[in-house]
């Protein structure tokens, strides 16, 4: 341990701690911009300058390690003035038109300017020539707002293992972006939006479709329905001042109704449907391998996460046959709404508009994939992020906090607890195991409280094994089989897992991949700012949502059972194939 | 994706042979092989590649990125960080006009404009006949003789905008330029 004095307070901290870490231990806040948890400090932004006794210059707290007897002043006049000057410089180069900026409510630069008492920008800096990159369906980049903190570079490269963004050029001319000053559609960006979630300013944001959604709602000829992904209910509250991890399912349903949607439904419903389709697909592939002894692509990978699909299509085409052919729950919802539900309410598919609320920017991309339609009618028309929904609620003048708790509508609104946990890393796998095990053995998954704890939580790649015993006669080929599963989240972790499988083969039968760290609860469209402590709180909220339900297995969902009885007939049947399944193709980098 | 065609840098031997594109890429693959596992091997690999091709076209950057297991954006970022790498073919003669403070106040900007007009290219560009590339510099350490222009390794001092046309013609003709000139 090292003795450190910060603002006259004496503490002991582990060797190798930075001044910033030491200060945080005693609740002393030092402003930061470029610094990110669990990542090496790059010391680029200089807003964390502090005074260190004996040092000639002020030091960046994030990247300066403490030494024995170090005396640090974080709030001296000198330190405060220096930090303010750094901020003024950033502001002078930043095209700050706050009232019209997407980030005006939660911009970190704006908040810092306020905290540091910046009252004027004393000099006019050189401004980069504005270039708006709206080349993808998911994101908009505006380099004139970029403060070159490089958080997006770290996230895209190190966390997501994609590396689409890098500083190009040098000095003042530096632009943070794709190679050769291209737009994002010119490189192998998977549109996960983690860069948009981490950017402290409005330089990377989702491409909004709020105006289109208002227009649809206001068109009396259209029947406009909405679906919400499981992760929204555990995060939307944050946009209205609730603590991370507050469940707002009931208020969310109430708000959507007040926005004027004709049906308030749940992506959870089709998450349950996904489990029946994908679970059956897994069991069928296992049967092909074990009974028919035919070659079949195993392990099976989950397919709910569109950033992961993009990633595989760009970087790991050899695994495309292994990815489940199931459309994601979002797309299944659209396909079911415009067929089964349309019939039920006596409307033509073209008169129904499906709006999704997703924690994700890649869902915007997914919705406009050419394959995602049935007979030329798009499955999903518009995708809003959680942040966009919050904006619409504010825009409509709805007092979110005062809303009553309401229910989702029937028939596409009922779901099991297994559907809720789709929001978390490990959740799709757990939901699948709850159902598959019971189909095969007739007994409940033999784990405490139905949770497979080995694959839950924020570990990078997690695995579990389950020996199947006491099978029903038709599944006897699985008797004694040790089912091995793996779960990864964050594409950097996924890349490592896939490289390992490429080199050493796969011991697994089934692998869940979620694009974003923590799963959908940490998606690129969620309220900012998301770090591990926020992720854990949202995950806890999702598990308690699951546990609060009586019905916790997808196959028990009576409305899904009715859907099969009245319409789909059976999992992987002809109708399912037509409506609920898709295919993938190799994309050149 | 646009694919840039590659033209070899003029070979330094006296013969008139020009290696084919396939040969150049075979040499590039050897370079990648030599360097891709060495720590800090990217920069020397890029330098060698640039000397093979004369510049770093996108196809070459992509090949190097793949070979090093890096993304194109990262390698392009490195290439554009260092001024000695170029994404565009350089001309036979590299004209660098100093815009350091001393040269700037003594008419460096006007000299630069004269070159832009005479060569009909902008800073960072190369003439279509590949004879000249135009760049700017920041102080060549010859401030006393400002404004200063460097053409390849040769320093021209006290350059007057009106003389630029003549300078260019003489360089084309391979003749020495009259006036104050000194070898760096
Ligand atoms: S969307 Fe994801 S892959 Fe694309 S640039 Fe942003 S972080 Fe990288
Ligand atoms: S785009 Fe945002 S995160 Fe990326 S460098 Fe610029 S300000 Fe930082
Ligand atoms: S936070 Fe320390 S330099 Fe950016
Ligand atoms: S400023 Fe041009 S040589 Fe010094």
Tab-separated table of C-alpha atoms and ligand atoms in Angstrom, chain A residues 32-35 43-48 60 62, ligand 3:
chain	number	residue	atom	x	y	z
A	32	UNK	CA	-12.693	13.150	-16.965
A	33	UNK	CA	-13.555	12.770	-20.611
A	34	UNK	CA	-11.268	10.354	-22.391
A	35	UNK	CA	-10.876	7.958	-19.485
A	43	UNK	CA	-4.363	10.846	-21.222
A	44	UNK	CA	-5.669	12.580	-24.317
A	45	UNK	CA	-8.191	15.154	-23.127
A	46	UNK	CA	-6.384	16.780	-20.164
A	47	UNK	CA	-9.562	17.795	-18.342
A	48	UNK	CA	-8.381	15.803	-15.320
A	60	UNK	CA	-3.312	14.200	-15.749
A	62	UNK	CA	-6.112	9.464	-14.971
C	3	LIG	S1	-9.470	11.928	-18.464
C	3	LIG	FE1	-7.417	12.229	-17.997
C	3	LIG	S2	-6.581	12.985	-19.811
C	3	LIG	FE2	-8.664	12.563	-20.367
